[in-house]
Coordinates of C-alpha atoms and ligand atoms in Angstrom, one line a residue:
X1 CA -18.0 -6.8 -19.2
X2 CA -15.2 -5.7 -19.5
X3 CA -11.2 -6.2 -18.5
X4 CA -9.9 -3.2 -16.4
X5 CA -6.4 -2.2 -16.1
X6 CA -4.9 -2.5 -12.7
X7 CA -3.8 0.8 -12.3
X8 CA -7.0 2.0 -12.6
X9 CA -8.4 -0.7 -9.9
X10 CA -5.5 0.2 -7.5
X11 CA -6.4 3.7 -8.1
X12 CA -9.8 3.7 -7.1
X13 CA -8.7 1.3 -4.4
X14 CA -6.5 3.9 -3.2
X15 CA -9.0 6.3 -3.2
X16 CA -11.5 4.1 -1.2
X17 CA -9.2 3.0 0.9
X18 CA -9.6 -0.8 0.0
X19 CA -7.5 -3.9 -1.0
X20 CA -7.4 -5.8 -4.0
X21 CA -6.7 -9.8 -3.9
X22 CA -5.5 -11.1 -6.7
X23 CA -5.8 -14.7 -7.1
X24 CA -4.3 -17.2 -9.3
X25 CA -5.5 -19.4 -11.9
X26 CA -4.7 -22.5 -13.3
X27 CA -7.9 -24.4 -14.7
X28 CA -11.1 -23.0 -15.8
X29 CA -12.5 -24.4 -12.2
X30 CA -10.2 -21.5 -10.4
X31 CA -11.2 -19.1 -12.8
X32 CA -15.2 -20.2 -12.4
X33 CA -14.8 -19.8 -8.5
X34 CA -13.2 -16.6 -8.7
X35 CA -14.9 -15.0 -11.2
X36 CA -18.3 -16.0 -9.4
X37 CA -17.0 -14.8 -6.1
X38 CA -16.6 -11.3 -7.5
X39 CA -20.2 -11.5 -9.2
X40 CA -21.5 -12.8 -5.9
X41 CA -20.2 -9.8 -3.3
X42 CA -19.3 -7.2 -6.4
X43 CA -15.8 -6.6 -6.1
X44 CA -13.9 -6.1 -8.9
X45 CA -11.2 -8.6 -9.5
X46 CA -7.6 -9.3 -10.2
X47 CA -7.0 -12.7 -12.0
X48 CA -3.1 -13.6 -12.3
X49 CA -1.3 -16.3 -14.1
X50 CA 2.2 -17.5 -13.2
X51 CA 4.5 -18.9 -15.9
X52 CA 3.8 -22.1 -14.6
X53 CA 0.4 -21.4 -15.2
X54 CA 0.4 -20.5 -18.8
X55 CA 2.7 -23.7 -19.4
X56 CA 0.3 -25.8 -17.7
X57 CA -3.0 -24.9 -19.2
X58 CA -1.2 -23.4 -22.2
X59 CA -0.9 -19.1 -22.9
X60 CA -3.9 -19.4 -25.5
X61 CA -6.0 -21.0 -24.0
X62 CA -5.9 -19.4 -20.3
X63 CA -6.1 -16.3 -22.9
X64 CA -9.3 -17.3 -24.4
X65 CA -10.6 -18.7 -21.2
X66 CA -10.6 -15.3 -19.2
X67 CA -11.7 -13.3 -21.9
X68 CA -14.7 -15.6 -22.3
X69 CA -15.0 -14.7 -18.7
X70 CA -14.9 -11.1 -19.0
X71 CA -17.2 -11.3 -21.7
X72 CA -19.9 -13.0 -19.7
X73 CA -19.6 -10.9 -16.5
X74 CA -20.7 -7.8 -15.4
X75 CA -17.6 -7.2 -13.2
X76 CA -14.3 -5.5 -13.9
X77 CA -11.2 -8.0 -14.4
X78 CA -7.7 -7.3 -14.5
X79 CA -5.7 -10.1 -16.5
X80 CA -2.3 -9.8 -15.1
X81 CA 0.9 -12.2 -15.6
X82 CA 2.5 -13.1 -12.4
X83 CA 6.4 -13.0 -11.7
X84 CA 7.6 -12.2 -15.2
X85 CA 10.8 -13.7 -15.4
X86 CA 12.8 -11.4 -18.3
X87 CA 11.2 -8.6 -20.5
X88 CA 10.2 -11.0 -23.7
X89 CA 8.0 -13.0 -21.2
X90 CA 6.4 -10.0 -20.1
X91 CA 6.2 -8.6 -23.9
X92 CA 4.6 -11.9 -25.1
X93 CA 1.5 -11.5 -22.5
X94 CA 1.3 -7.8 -23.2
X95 CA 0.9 -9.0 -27.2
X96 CA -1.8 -12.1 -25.9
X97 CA -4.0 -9.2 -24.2
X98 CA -2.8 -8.9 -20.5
X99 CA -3.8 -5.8 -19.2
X100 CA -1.2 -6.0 -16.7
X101 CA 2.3 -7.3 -16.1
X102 CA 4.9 -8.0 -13.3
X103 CA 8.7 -7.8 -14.3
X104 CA 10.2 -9.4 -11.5
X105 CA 13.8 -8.4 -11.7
X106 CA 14.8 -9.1 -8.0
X107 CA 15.8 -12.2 -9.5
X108 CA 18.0 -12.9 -12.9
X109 CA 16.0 -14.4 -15.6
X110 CA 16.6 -18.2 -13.8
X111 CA 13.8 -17.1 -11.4
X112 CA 16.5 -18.3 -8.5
X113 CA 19.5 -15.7 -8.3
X114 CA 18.7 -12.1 -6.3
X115 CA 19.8 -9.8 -9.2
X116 CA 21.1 -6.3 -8.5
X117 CA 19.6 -3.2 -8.0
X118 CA 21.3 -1.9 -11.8
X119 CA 19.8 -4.9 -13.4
X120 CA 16.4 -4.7 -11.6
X121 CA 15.8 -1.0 -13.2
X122 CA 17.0 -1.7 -16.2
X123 CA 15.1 -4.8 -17.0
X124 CA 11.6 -3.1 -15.6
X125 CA 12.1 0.2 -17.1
X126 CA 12.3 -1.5 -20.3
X127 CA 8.8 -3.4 -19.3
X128 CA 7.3 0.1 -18.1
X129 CA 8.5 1.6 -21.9
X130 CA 7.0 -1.4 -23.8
X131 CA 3.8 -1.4 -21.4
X132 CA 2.5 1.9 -20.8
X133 CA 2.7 2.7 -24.3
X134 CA -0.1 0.3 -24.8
X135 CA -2.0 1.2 -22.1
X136 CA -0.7 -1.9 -19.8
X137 CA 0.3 -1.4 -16.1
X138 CA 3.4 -3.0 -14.6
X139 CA 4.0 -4.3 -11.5
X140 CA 7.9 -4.5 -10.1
X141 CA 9.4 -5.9 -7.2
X142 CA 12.6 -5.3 -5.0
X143 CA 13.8 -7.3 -2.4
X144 CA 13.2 -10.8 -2.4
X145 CA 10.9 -12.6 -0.1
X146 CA 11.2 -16.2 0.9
X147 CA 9.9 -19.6 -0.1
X148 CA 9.3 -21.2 -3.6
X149 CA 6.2 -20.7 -5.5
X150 CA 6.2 -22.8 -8.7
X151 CA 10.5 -23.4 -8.6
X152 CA 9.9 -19.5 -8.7
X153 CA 12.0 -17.6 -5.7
X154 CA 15.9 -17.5 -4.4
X155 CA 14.6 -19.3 -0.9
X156 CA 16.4 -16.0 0.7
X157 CA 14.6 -12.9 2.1
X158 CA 16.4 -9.3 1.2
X159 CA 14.3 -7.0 2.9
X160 CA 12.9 -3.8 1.0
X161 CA 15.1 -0.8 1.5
X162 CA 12.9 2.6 1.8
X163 CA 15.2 4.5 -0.2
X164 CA 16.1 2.1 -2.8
X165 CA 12.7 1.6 -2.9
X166 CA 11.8 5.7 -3.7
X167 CA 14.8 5.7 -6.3
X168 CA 13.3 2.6 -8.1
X169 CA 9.7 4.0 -8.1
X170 CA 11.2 7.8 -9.5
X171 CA 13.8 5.7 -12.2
X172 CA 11.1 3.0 -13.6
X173 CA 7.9 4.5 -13.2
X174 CA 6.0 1.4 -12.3
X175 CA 2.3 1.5 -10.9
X176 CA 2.6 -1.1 -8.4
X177 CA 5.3 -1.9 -6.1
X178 CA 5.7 -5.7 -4.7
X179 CA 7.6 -5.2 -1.2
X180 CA 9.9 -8.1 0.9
X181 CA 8.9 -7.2 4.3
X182 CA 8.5 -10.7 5.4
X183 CA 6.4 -12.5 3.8
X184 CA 7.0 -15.6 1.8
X185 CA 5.6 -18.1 -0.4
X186 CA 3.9 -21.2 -0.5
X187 CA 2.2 -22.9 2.3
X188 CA 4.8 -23.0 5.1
X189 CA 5.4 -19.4 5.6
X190 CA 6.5 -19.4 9.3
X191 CA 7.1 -22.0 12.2
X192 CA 4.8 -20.0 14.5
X193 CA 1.8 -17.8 14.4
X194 CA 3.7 -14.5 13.0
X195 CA 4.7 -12.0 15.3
X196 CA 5.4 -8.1 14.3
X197 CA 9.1 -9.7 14.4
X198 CA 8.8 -11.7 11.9
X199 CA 6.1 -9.8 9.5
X200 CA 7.9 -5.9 9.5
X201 CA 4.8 -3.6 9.5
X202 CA 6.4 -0.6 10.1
X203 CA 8.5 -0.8 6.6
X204 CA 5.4 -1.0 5.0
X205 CA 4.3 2.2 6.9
X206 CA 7.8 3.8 5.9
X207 CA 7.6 3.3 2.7
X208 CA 3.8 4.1 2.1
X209 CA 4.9 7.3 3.4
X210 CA 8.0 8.1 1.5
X211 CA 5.7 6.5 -1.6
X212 CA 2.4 7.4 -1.4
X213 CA 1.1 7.0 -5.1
X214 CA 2.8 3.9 -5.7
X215 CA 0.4 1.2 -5.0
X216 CA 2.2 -1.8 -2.5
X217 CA 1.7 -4.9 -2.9
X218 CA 1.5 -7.7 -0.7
X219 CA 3.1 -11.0 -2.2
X220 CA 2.9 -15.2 -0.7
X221 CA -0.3 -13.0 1.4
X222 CA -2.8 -16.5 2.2
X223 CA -3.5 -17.2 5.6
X224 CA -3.4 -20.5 5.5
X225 CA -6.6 -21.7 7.4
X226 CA -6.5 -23.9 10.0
X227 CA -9.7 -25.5 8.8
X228 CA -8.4 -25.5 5.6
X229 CA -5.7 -27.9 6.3
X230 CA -7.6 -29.6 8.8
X231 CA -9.5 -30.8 6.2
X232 CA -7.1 -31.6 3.9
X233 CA -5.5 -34.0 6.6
X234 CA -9.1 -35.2 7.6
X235 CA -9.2 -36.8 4.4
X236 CA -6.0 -38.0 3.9
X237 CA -3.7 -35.2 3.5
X238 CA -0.8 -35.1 5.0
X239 CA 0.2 -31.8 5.8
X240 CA 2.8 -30.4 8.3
X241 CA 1.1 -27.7 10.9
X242 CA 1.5 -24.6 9.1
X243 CA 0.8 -20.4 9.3
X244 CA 0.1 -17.7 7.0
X245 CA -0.1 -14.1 7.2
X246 CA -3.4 -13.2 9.6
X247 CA -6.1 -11.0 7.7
X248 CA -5.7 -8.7 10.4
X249 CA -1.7 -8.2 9.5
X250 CA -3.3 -7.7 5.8
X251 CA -5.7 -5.3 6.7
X252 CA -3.3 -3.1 8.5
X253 CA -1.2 -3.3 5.3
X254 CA -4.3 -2.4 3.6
X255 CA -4.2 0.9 6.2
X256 CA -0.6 1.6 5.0
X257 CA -1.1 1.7 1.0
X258 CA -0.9 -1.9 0.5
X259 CA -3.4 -2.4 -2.6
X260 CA -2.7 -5.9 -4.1
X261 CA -2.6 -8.6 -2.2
X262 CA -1.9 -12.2 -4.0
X263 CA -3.5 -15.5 -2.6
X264 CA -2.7 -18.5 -4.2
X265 CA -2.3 -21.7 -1.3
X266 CA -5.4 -20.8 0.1
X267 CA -7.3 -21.6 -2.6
X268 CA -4.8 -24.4 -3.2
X269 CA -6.0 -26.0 -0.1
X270 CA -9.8 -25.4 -0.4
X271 CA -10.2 -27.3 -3.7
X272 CA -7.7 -30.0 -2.2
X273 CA -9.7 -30.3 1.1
X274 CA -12.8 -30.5 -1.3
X275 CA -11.7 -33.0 -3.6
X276 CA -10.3 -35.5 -0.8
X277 CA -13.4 -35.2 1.0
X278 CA -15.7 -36.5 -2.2
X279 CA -13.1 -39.2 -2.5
X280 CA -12.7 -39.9 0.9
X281 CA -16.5 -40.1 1.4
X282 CA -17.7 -41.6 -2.1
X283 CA -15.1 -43.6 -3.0
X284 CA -17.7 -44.9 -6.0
X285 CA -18.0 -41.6 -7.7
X286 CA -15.6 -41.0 -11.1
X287 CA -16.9 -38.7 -13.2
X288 CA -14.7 -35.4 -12.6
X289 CA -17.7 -32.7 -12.1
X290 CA -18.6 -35.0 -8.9
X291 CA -15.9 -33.6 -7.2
X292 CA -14.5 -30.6 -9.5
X293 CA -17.7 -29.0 -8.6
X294 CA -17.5 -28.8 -4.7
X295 CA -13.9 -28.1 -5.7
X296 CA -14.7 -24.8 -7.4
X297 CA -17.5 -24.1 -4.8
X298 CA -15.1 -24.1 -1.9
X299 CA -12.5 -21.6 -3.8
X300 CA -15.5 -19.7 -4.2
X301 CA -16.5 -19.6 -0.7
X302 CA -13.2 -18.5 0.6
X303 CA -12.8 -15.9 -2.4
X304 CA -15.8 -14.1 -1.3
X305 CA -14.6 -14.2 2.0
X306 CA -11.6 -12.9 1.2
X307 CA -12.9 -10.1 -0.5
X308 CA -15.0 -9.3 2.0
X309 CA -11.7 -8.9 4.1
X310 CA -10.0 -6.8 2.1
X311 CA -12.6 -4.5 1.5
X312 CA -12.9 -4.5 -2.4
X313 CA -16.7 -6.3 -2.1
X314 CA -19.2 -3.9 -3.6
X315 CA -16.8 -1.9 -5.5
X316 CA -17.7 -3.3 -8.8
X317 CA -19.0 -0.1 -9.7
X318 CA -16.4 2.3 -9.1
X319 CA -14.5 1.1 -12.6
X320 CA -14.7 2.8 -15.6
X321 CA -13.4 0.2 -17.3
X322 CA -13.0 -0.5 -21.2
X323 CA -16.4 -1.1 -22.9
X324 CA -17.1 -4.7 -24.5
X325 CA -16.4 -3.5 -28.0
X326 CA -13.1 -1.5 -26.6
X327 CA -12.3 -5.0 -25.1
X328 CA -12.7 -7.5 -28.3
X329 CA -11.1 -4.2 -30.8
X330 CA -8.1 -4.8 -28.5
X331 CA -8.7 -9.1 -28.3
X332 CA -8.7 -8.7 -32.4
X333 CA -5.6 -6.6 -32.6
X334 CA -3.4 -8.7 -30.1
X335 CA -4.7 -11.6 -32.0
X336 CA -4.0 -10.2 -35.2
X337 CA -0.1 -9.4 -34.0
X338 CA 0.2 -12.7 -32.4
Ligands
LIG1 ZN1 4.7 -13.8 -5.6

């Protein structure tokens, strides 16, 4: 069906009291396991793409890929660009069809340097202009959280500020709000099982309550299994001991207004730990569906389970989202200006 926008996900999120994961994608596998993990429990969906994705796979053709993917399901989809580096980026996915963008302006265009608080309005209230007027949502961020997720990040972590916070929500007018309350990215997020001293909770709350129509979102938000990398190691793998946020931590975000919540190393791991275990155990095989197939089964397995987690399974329905013709009169025009 049909591509949704996300503020009108987050919105009836909101309203139901849910979460939204939005997962990454890289390959058509990714796509195929989450995609079928929202047919198979019914949740809508938010599918994201980091610079480094569209390099890798190419922005046309991750374009044409999702939107074949829309076209055959019967689920809501938000196509949303992940960490915009500078408005053009974000411009050039709004023109390919993105239904959502994130202008991350903690962090000069370089993706490395924190930026400052001037700088971070300016360059998302330009996104917001360019955006809403075509019916796009935007995503910004302030503070910066830690770890590097694609050579993405600073490696520092600037807690939110509530009030900074309420003055960037009332002076860009964005529809979602990522927050730095101590989360990071990428695989090693803490040296221990997190504590509520390391992962802040009640800035969340504060915020949610000094914001409460601005959707949160959680960012660097996988739990990082210990199954997961088990089985990675099992087979050859040879990952440090490592945790993630617990889905308990998420779903009390989830109580406090948090909305979005990106997972990428999760599903990382699963269609690692899948792939070493075909090679591991049938060292013969070579032909790539032998072990890209158990690959995109096991994202799927843990995306289900992850929606089921957060809440958004069996709320494909809520959506009014854009019909199929709605969907390829818009494909045609952003093709037509591209
Ligand atoms: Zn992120």
């Amino acid at each position: 069906m049909p591509l949704a926008t996300l503020r009108q996900v987050l919105d009836e999120a909101a309203k139901g009291g849910y979460g939204i994961g939005a997962f990454n994608v890289n390959n058509m596998e990714q796509l195929q396991g989450i995609v079928g993990a929202a047919e198979e429990v019914q949740a809508p969906v938010i599918v994201q793409c980091s610079r480094g994705a569209l390099s890798y796979a190419g922005a046309n053709y991750i374009r044409h890929m999702i939107m074949a993917a829309a076209e055959d399901s019967s689920i809501p989809i938000v196509l949303h660009l992940d960490h915009g580096d500078k408005p053009e980026t974000c411009f050039m996915a709004i023109d390919l069809g993105f239904t959502s963008v994130m202008m991350d302006g903690s962090l000069l265009a370089d993706g490395k340097t924190p930026s400052d608080y001037e700088y971070n309005v300016d360059v998302t209230r330009q996104v917001v202009e360019a955006a809403h007027a075509k019916g796009v949502s935007v995503e910004g961020e302030l503070g910066t959280l830690g770890g590097i997720e694609d050579g993405h990040g600073s490696g520092e972590v600037h807690l939110t500020d509530p009030d900074e916070a309420v003055a960037f929500v009332h002076e860009t007018g964005v529809d979602a709000l990522a927050v730095a309350f101590g989360t990071s990215h990428g695989a090693y997020k803490f040296a221990q099982e997190p504590t509520g001293d390391v992962l802040k909770m009640d800035l969340i709350e504060e915020i949610h309550r000094r914001l409460p129509d601005t959707h949160l979102v959680m960012h660097g938000s996988s739990s990082v299994p210990p199954e997961l990398v088990a089985q990675v190691n099992q087979y050859g793998g040879a990952l440090k001991p490592a945790w993630g946020v617990p889905v308990k931590e998420i779903q009390l975000g989830i109580r406090h207004g948090v909305r979005k919540i990106n997972v990428d190393t999760d599903s990382r791991l699963a269609v690692t730990g899948a792939i070493r275990k075909v090679f591991a155990e049938s060292p013969e095989k070579f032909d790539p569906r032998d072990y890209l197939k158990p690959a995109r089964a096991a994202m799927q397995e843990l995306i289900a389970r992850r929606m089921e987690d957060f809440g958004q399974a069996g709320h494909a329905g809520d959506y009014e989202a854009l019909s199929l013709e709605e969907m390829r009169e818009g494909y045609a025009a952003a093709t037509a200006a591209a």
